[in-house]
mmCIF file of C-alpha atoms in Angstrom:
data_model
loop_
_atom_site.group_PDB
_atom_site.id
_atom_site.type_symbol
_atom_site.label_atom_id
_atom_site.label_comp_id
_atom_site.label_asym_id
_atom_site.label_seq_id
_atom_site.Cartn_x
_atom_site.Cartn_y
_atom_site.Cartn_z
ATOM 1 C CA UNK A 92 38.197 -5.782 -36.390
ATOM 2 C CA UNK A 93 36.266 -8.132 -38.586
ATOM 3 C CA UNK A 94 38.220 -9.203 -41.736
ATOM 4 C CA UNK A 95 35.188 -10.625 -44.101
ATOM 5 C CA UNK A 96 33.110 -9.550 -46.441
ATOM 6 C CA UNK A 97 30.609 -7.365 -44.558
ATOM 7 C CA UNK A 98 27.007 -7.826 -44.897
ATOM 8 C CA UNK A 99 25.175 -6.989 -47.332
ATOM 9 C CA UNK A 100 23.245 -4.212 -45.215
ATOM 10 C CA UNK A 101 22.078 -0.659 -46.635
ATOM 11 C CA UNK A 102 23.627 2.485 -45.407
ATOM 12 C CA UNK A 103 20.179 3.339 -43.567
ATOM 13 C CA UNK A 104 19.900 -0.028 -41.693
ATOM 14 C CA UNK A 105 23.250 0.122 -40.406
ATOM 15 C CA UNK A 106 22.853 3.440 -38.892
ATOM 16 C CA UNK A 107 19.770 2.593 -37.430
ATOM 17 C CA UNK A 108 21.505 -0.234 -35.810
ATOM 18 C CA UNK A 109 24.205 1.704 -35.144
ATOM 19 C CA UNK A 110 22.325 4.298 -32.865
ATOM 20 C CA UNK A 111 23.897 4.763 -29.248
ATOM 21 C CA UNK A 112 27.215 3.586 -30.142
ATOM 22 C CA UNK A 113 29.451 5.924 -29.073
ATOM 23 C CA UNK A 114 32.037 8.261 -30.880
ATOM 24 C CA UNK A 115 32.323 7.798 -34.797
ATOM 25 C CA UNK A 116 30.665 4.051 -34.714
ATOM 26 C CA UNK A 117 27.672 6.284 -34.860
ATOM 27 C CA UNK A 118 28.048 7.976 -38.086
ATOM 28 C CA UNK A 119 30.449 6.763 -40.117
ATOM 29 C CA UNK A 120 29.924 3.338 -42.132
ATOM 30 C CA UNK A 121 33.948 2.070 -42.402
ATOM 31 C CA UNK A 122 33.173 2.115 -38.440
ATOM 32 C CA UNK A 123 29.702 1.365 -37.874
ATOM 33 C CA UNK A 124 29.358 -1.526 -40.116
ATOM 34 C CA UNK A 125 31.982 -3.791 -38.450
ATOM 35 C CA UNK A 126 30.544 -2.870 -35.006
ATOM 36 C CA UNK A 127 26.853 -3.715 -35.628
ATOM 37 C CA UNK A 128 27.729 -6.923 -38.050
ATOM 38 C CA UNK A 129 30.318 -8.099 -34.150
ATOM 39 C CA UNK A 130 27.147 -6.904 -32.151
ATOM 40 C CA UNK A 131 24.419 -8.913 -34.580
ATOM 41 C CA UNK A 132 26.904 -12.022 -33.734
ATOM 42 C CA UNK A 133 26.882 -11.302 -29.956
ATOM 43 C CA UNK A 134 23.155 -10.630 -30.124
ATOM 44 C CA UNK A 135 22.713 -14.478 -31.271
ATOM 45 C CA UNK A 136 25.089 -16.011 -29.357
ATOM 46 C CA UNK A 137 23.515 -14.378 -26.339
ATOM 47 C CA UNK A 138 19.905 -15.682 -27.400
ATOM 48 C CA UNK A 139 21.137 -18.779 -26.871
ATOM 49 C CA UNK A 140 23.144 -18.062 -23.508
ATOM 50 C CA UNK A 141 19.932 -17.055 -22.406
ATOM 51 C CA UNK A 142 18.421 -19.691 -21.839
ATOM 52 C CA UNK A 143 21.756 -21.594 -20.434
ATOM 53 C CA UNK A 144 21.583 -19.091 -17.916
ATOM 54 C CA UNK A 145 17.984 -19.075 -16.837
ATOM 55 C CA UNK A 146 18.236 -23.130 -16.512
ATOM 56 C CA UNK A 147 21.289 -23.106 -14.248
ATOM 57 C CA UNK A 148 19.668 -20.642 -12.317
ATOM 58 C CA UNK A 149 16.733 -22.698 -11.683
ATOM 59 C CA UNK A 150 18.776 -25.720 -10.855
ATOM 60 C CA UNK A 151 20.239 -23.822 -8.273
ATOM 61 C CA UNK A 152 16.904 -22.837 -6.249
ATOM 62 C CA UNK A 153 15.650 -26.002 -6.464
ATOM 63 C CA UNK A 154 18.982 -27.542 -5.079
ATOM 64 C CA UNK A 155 18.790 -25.056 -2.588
ATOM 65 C CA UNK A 156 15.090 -25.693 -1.568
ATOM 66 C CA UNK A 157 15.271 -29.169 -1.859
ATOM 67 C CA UNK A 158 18.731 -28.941 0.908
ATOM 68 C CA UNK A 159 16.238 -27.469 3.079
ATOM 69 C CA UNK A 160 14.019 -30.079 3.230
ATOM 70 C CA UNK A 161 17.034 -32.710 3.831
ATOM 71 C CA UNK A 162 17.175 -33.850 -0.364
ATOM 72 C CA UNK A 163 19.912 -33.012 -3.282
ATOM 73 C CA UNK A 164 18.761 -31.806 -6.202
ATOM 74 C CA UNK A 165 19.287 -35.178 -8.070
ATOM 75 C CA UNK A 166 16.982 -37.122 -5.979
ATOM 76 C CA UNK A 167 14.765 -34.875 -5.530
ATOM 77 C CA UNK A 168 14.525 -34.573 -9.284
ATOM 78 C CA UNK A 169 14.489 -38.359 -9.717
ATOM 79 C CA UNK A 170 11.280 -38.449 -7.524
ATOM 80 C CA UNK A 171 9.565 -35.861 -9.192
ATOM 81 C CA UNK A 172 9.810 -37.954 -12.717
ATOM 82 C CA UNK A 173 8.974 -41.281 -11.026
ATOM 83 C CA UNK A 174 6.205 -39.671 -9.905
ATOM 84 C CA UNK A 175 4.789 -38.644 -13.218
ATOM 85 C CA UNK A 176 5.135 -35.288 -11.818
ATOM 86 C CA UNK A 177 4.232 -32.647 -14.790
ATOM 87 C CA UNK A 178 6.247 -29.096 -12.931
ATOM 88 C CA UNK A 179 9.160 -27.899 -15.095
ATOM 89 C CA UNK A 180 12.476 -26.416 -13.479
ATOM 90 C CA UNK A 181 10.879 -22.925 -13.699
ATOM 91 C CA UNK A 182 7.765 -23.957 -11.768
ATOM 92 C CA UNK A 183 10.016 -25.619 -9.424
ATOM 93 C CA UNK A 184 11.905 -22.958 -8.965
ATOM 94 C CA UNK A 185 9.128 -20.466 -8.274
ATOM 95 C CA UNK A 186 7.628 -22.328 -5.790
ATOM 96 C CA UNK A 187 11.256 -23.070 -4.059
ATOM 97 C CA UNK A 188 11.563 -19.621 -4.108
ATOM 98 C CA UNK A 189 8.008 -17.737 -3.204
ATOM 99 C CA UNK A 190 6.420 -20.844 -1.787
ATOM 100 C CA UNK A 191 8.051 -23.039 0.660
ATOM 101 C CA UNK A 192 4.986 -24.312 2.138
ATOM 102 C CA UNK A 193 4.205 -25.720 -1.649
ATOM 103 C CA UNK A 194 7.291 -26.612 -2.643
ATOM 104 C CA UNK A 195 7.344 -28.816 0.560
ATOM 105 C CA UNK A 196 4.308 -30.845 -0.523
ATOM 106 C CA UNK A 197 6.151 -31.248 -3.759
ATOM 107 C CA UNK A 198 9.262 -32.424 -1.627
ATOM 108 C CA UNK A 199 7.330 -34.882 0.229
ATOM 109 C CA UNK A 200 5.713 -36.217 -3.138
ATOM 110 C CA UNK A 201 9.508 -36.724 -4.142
ATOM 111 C CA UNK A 202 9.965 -38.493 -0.536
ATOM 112 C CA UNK A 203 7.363 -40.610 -0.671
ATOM 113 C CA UNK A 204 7.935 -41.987 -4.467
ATOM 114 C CA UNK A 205 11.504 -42.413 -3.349
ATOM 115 C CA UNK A 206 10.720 -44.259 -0.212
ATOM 116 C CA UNK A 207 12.554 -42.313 1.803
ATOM 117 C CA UNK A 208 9.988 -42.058 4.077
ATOM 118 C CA UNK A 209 6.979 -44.425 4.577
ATOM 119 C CA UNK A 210 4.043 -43.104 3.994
ATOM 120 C CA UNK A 211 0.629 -44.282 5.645
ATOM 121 C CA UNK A 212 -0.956 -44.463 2.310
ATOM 122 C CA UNK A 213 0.196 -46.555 0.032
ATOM 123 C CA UNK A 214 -0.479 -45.294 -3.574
ATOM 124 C CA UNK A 215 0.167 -47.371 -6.694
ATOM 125 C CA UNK A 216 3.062 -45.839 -9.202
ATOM 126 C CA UNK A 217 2.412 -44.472 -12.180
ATOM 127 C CA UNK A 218 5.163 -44.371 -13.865
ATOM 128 C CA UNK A 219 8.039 -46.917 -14.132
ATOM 129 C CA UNK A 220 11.331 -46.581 -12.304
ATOM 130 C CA UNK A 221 12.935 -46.182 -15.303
ATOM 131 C CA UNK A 222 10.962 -43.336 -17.255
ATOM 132 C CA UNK A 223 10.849 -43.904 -21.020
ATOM 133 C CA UNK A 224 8.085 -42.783 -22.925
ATOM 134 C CA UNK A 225 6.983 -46.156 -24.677
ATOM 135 C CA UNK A 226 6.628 -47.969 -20.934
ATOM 136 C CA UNK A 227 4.533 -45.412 -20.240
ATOM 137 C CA UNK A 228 2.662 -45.528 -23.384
ATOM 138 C CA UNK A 229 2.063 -49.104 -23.566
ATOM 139 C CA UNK A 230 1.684 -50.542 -19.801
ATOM 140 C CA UNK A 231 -0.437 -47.077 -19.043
ATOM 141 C CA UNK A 232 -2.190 -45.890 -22.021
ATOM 142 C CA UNK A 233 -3.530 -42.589 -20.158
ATOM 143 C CA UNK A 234 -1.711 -39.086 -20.365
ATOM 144 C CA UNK A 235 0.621 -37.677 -17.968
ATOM 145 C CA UNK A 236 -2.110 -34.896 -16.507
ATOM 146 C CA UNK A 237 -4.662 -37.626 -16.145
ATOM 147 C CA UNK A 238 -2.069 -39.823 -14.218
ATOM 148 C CA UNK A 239 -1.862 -37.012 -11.840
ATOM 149 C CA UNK A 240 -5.371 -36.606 -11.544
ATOM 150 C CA UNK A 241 -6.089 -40.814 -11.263
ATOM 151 C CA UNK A 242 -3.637 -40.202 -8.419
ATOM 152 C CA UNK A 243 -4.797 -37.831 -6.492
ATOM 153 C CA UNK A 244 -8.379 -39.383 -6.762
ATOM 154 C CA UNK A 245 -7.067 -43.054 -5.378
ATOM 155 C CA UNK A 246 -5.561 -40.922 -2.459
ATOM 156 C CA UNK A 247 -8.415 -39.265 -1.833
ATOM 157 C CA UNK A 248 -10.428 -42.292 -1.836
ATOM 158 C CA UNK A 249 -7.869 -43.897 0.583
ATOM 159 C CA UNK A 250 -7.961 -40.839 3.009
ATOM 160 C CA UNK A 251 -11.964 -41.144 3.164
ATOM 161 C CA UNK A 252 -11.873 -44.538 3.518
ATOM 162 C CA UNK A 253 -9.327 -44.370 6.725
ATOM 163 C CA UNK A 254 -10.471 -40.944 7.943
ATOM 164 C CA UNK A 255 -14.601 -40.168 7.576
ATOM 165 C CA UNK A 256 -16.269 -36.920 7.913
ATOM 166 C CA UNK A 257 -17.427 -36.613 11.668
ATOM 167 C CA UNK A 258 -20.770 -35.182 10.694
#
């Protein structure tokens, strides 16, 4: 039982929150108003708890597709920032989940910025080991997405280079 001055909600609103509540919490205000002013509370604390939730979720298919692929979750997260790698947790997480074959290539990115495993090109970082945003503001001036994409160009390059079109 709440022991506070109540809200200052009209008889109307408080029924209306108030519907589906069973027995007298329904229809009678000494009852109803306590209950929907503790279920407001529990309604913003749980906004909140939401998202705490969905986050440690995540976390926990990317640990668990990053095992399979011989990698904790830490390193394999540490790789993915050295990288410059844009994907959030949730991305992550859906391609741990509904695309192994993708979230592999991501895996090996991680690999191959960690040096885990050598790689037969050798691409240039783009990001400093230690990822703060005014290094990478001030040694390399261009955004994030167009790191990726100066990346994946130099590889590119390097692959037609070593490898040419039999034609």
């Amino acid at each position: 039982k709440l022991k506070r001055k109540t809200m200052p909600l009209s008889r109307q609103k408080v029924f209306k929150l108030a519907k589906g509540f069973y027995s007298r919490a329904k229809n009678i205000i000494t009852v109803a108003r306590p209950k929907v002013e503790k279920a407001l509370v529990y309604q913003y604390r749980d906004r909140r708890l939401k998202k705490r939730i969905n986050r440690s979720t995540w976390v926990q298919q990317i640990n668990a597709g990053a095992k399979q692929h011989d990698l904790t979750y830490n390193r394999f997260i540490t790789g993915m920032v050295r990288s410059g790698s844009m994907l959030n947790r949730k991305m992550l997480a859906e391609l741990a989940v509904f695309e192994p074959y993708s979230f592999k290539s991501v895996v090996d990115l991680a690999k191959r910025t960690l040096n885990i495993y050598p790689h037969p090109i050798n691409i240039p970082r783009t990001a400093p080991p230690k990822f703060r945003k005014q290094d990478l503001e001030t040694q390399y001036p261009l955004t994030p997405n167009r790191l990726n994409y100066e990346r994946l160009n130099i590889e590119k390059r390097v692959l037609e280079k070593d490898f040419p079109d039999p034609k």
